[in-house]
Short mmCIF file of C-alpha atoms in Angstrom, two decimals:
data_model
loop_
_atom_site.label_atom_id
_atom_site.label_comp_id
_atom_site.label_asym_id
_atom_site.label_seq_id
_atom_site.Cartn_x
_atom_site.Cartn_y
_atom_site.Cartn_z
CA UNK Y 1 153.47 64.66 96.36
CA UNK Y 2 156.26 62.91 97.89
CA UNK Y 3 158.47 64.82 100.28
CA UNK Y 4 162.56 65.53 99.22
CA UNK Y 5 164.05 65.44 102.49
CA UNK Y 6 167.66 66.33 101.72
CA UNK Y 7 165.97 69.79 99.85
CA UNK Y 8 164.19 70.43 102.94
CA UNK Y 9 167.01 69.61 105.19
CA UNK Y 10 169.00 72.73 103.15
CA UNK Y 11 166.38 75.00 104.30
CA UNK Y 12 166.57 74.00 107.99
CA UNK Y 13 169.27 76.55 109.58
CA UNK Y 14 171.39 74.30 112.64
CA UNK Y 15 173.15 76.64 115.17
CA UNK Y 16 176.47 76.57 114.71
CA UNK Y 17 178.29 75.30 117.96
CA UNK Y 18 180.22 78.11 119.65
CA UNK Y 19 183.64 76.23 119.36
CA UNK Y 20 185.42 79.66 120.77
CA UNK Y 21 183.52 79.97 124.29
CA UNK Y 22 184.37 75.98 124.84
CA UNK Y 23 187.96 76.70 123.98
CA UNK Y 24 188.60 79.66 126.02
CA UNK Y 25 186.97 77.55 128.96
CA UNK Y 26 188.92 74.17 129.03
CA UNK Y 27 192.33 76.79 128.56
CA UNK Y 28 194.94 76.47 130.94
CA UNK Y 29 196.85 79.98 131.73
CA UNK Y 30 200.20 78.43 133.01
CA UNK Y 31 201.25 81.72 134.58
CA UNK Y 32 198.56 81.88 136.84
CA UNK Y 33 198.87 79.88 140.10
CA UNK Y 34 195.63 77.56 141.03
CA UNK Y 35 195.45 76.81 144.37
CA UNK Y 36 195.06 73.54 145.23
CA UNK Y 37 191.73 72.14 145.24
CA UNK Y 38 189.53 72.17 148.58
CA UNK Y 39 190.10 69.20 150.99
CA UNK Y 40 186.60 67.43 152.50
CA UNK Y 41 188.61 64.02 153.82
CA UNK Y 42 192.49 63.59 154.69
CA UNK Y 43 194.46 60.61 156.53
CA UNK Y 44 197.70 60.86 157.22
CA UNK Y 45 200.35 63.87 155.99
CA UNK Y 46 203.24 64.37 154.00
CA UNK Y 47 206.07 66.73 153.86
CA UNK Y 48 207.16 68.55 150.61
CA UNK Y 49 209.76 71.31 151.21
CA UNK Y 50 210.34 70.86 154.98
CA UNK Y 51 206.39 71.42 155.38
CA UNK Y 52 203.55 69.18 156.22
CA UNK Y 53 200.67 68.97 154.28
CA UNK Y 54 197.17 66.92 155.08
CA UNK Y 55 197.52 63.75 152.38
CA UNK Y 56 193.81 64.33 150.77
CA UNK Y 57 191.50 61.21 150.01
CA UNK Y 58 188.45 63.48 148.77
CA UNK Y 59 188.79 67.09 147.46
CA UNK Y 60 186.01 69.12 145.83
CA UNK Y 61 185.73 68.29 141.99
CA UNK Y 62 186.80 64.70 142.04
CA UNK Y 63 185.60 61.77 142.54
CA UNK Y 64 187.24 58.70 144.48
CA UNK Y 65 186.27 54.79 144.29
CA UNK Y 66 186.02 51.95 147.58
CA UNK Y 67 186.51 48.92 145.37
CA UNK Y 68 186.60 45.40 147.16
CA UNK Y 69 184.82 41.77 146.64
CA UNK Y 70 181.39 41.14 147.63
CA UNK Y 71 180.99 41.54 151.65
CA UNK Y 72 184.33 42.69 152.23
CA UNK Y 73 182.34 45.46 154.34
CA UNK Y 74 182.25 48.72 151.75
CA UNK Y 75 179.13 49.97 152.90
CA UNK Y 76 181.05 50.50 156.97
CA UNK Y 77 184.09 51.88 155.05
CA UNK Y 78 181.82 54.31 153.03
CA UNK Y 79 179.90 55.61 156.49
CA UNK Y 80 182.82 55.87 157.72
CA UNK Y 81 183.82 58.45 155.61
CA UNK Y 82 180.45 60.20 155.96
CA UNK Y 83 180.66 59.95 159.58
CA UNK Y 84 184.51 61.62 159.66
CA UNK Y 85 183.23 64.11 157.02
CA UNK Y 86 180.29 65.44 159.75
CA UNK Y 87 182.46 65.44 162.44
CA UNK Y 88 181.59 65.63 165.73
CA UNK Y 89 182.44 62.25 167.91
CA UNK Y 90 184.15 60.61 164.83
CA UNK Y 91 187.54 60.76 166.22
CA UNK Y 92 187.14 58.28 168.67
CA UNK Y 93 186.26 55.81 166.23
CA UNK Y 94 188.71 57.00 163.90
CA UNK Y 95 191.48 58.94 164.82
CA UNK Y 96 193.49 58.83 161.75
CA UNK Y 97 190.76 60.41 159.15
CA UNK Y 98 190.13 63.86 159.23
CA UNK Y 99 187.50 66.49 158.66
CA UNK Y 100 188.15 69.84 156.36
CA UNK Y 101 184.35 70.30 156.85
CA UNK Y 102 184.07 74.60 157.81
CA UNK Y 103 180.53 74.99 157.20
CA UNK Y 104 176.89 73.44 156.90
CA UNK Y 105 177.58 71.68 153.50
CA UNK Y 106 174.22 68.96 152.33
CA UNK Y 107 175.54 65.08 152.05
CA UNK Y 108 173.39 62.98 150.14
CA UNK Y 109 174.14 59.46 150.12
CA UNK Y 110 172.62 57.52 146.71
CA UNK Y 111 172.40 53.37 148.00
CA UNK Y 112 171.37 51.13 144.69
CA UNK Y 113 171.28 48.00 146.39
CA UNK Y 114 168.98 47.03 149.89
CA UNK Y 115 165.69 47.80 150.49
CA UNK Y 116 164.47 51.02 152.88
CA UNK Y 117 164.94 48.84 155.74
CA UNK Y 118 168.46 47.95 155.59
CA UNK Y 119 169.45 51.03 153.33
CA UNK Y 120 167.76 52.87 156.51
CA UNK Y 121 170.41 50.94 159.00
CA UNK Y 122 172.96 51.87 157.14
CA UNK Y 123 172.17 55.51 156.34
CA UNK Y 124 171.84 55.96 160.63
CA UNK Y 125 175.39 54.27 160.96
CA UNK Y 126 177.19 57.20 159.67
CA UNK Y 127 175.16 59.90 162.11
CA UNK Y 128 176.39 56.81 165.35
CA UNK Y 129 180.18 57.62 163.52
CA UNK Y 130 179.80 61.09 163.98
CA UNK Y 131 177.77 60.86 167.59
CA UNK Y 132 174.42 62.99 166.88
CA UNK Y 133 171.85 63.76 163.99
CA UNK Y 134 173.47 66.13 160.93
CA UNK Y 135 170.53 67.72 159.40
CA UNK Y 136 171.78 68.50 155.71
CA UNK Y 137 172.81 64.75 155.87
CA UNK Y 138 169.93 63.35 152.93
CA UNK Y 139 169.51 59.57 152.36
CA UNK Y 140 167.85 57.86 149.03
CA UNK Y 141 166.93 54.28 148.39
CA UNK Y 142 166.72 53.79 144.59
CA UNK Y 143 166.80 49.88 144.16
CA UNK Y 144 163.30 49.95 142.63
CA UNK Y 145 164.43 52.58 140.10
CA UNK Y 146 165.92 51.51 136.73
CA UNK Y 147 169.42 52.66 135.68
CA UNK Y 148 168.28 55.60 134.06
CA UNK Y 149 165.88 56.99 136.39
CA UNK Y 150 169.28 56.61 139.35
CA UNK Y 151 171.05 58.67 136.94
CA UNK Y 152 168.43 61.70 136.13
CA UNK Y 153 167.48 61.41 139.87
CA UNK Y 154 170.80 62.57 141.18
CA UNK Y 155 170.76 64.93 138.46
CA UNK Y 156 167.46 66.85 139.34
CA UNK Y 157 169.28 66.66 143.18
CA UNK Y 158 171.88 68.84 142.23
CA UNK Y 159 170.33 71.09 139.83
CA UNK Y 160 167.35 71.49 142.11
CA UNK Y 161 169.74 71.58 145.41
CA UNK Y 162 168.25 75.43 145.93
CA UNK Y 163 165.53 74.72 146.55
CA UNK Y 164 165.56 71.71 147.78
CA UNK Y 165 167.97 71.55 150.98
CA UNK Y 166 169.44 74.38 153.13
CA UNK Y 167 172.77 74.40 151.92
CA UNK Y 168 174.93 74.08 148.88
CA UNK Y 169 175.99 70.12 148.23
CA UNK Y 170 179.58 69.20 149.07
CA UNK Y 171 179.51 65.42 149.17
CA UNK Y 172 177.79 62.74 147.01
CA UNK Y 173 177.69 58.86 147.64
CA UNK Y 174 176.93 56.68 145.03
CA UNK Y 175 176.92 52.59 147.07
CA UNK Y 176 176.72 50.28 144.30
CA UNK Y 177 177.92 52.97 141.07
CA UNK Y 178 177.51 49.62 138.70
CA UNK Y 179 173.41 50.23 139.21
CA UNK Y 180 173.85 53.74 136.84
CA UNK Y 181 174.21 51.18 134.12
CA UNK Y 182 171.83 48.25 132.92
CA UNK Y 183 174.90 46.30 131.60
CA UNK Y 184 178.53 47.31 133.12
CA UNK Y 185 180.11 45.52 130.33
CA UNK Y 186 178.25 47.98 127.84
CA UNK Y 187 180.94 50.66 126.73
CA UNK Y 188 178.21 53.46 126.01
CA UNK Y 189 176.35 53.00 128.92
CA UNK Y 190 179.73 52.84 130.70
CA UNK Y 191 181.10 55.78 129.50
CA UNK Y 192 177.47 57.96 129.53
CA UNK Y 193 177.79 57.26 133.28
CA UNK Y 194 181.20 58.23 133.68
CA UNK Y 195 180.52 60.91 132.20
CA UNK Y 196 177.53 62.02 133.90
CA UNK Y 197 180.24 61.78 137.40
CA UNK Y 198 182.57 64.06 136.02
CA UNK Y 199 179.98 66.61 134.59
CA UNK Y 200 178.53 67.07 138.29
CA UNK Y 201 182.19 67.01 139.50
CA UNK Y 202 183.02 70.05 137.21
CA UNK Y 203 179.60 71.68 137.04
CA UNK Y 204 179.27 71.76 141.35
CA UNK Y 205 182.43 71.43 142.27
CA UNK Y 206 181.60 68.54 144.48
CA UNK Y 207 183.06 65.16 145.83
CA UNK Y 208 181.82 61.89 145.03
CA UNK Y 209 182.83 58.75 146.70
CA UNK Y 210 181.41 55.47 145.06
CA UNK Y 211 181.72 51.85 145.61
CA UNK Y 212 182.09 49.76 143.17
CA UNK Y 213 182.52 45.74 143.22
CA UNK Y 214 185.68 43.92 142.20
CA UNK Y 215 185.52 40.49 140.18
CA UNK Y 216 186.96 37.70 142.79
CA UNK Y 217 188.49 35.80 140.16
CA UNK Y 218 190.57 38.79 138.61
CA UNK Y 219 190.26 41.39 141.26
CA UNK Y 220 189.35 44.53 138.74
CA UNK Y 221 186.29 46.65 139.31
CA UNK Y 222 183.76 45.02 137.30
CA UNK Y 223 183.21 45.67 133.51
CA UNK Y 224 184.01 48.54 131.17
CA UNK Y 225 182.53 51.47 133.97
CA UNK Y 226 184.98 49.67 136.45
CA UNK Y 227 187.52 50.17 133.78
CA UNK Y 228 186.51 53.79 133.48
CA UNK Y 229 186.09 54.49 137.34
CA UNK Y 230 189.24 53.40 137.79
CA UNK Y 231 190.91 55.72 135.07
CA UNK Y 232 189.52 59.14 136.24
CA UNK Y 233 189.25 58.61 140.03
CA UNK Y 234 191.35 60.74 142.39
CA UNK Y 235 192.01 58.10 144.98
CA UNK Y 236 191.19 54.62 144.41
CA UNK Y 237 190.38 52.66 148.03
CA UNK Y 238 191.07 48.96 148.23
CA UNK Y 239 189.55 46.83 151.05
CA UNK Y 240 191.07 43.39 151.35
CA UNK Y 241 189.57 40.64 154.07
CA UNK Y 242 191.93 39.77 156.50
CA UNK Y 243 192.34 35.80 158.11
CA UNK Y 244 190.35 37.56 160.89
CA UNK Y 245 187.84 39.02 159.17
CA UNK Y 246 189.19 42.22 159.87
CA UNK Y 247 189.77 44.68 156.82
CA UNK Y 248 192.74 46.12 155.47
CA UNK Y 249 192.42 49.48 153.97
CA UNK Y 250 195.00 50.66 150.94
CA UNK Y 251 195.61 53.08 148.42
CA UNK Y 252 196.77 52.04 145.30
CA UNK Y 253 195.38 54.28 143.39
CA UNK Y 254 196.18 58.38 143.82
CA UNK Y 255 196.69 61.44 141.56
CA UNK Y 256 198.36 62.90 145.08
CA UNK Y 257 200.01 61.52 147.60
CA UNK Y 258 199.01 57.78 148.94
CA UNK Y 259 197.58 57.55 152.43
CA UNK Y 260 198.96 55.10 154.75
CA UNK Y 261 197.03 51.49 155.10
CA UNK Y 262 195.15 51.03 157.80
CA UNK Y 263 192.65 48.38 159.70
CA UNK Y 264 189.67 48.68 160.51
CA UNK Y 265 186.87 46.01 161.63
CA UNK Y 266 183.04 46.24 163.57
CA UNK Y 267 182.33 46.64 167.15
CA UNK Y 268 179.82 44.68 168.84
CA UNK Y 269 177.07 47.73 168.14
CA UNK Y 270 177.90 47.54 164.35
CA UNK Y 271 180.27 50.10 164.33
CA UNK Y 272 183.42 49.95 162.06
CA UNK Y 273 186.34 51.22 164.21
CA UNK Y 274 190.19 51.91 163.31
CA UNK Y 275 192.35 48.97 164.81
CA UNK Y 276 195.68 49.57 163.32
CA UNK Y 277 197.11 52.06 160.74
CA UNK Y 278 200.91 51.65 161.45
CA UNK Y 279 202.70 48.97 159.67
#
């Protein structure tokens, strides 16, 4: 006897989708004051009302994007950050980016692209920034994964981060965020990453920085998730090579206040290091 699939499919009860609980939890109450979101990263300030505020690059349920052409030195900029973000010695290197960091918070830093050799180098560069070894700082090379298995694997990090490290996650690096995908120019893909970004922005309430390549020829971030980091980022960070080789540092991109541009090029130990940020 053959099978009638749309009489069986009246039979089958689906769970109606509670619409209500989703409403009441994207609504807005516009008499109650939010307070502005937590600070991990600042350069610079700005004055609104006669007071001075920090001018935030990375708050805590965002997500902000280093965008720049191949070797234009996004990996130094990015440990740079992670490096400020410990602490410690990281002034001397650079004095203009600050640290909001008030307790133990886990880093994990996500690189797509070298090998454990070089991925290793780099990972150690941001504990040199910072002048000494940050235990909740965690470090994972994922270049023989496919695009799919990068995406579930920073997935089971935060939904396993109990157990898993000592404290809560507060920071997230993603170095080389085009690697989520198998084709960047691939709108569902695109968008099923971007979306995966702002789910573990809103579900942790954490930061994630990633770097993302720019096309030389028409200097946007590459393909349709370019397109959509660019869209829902917090602070976009442009690096530009300079005639010296030295890197410029802007800000083109901010849903707050713009940081100042500064320079910044590498020290004869292979340490990036602030050389100007007045202009």
């Amino acid at each position: 006897m053959d099978l009638d699939f749309n009489e069986l499919s009246k039979n089958i009860e689906v769970p109606e989708f509670d619409y209500k609980s989703m409403a009441d939890n994207c609504y807005v109450d516009l008499s109650e004051e939010l307070l502005h979101p937590e600070i991990l990263l600042s350069i610079g300030e700005y004055e609104y009302k006669n007071k001075m505020y920090p001018t935030a690059i990375m708050t805590a349920g965002e997500f902000s994007a280093i965008t720049a052409v191949s070797k234009a030195k996004k990996s130094f900029l990015k440990s740079a950050f992670i490096g400020s973000y410990i602490g410690g010695k990281s002034n001397v290197l650079f004095p203009n980016i600050k640290t909001h960091r008030d307790s133990d918070y886990t880093i994990l830093d996500f690189d797509t692209e070298q090998g454990s050799y070089y991925a290793q180098r780099t990972f150690r560069r941001a504990q040199e920034i910072s002048g000494g070894v940050y235990e909740n700082y965690h470090c994972y090379v994922t270049r023989h994964l496919t695009s799919p298995q990068r995406l579930q694997l920073i997935d089971y990090c935060l939904k396993n981060q109990e157990t898993l490290y000592n404290s809560p996650v507060k920071l997230i690096s993603i170095d080389g965020v085009a690697d989520l995908v198998e084709n960047t120019n691939d709108i569902v893909m695109s968008k099923e990453a971007a979306d995966y970004i702002m789910k573990w922005n809103y579900d942790y309430n954490i930061h994630i920085t990633t770097v993302i390549h720019k096309n030389g020829i028409t200097g946007k971030p590459l393909g349709h998730l370019g397109t959509y980091i660019l869209k829902k980022a917090e602070c976009v960070i442009d690096l530009e090579v300079q005639e010296d080789y030295s890197i410029k540092v802007s800000n083109p991109y901010s849903r707050g206040y713009k940081f100042d541009d500064f320079i910044f090029d590498v020290n004869k130990d292979a340490l990036p290091y602030l050389i100007n940020d007045t202009f």
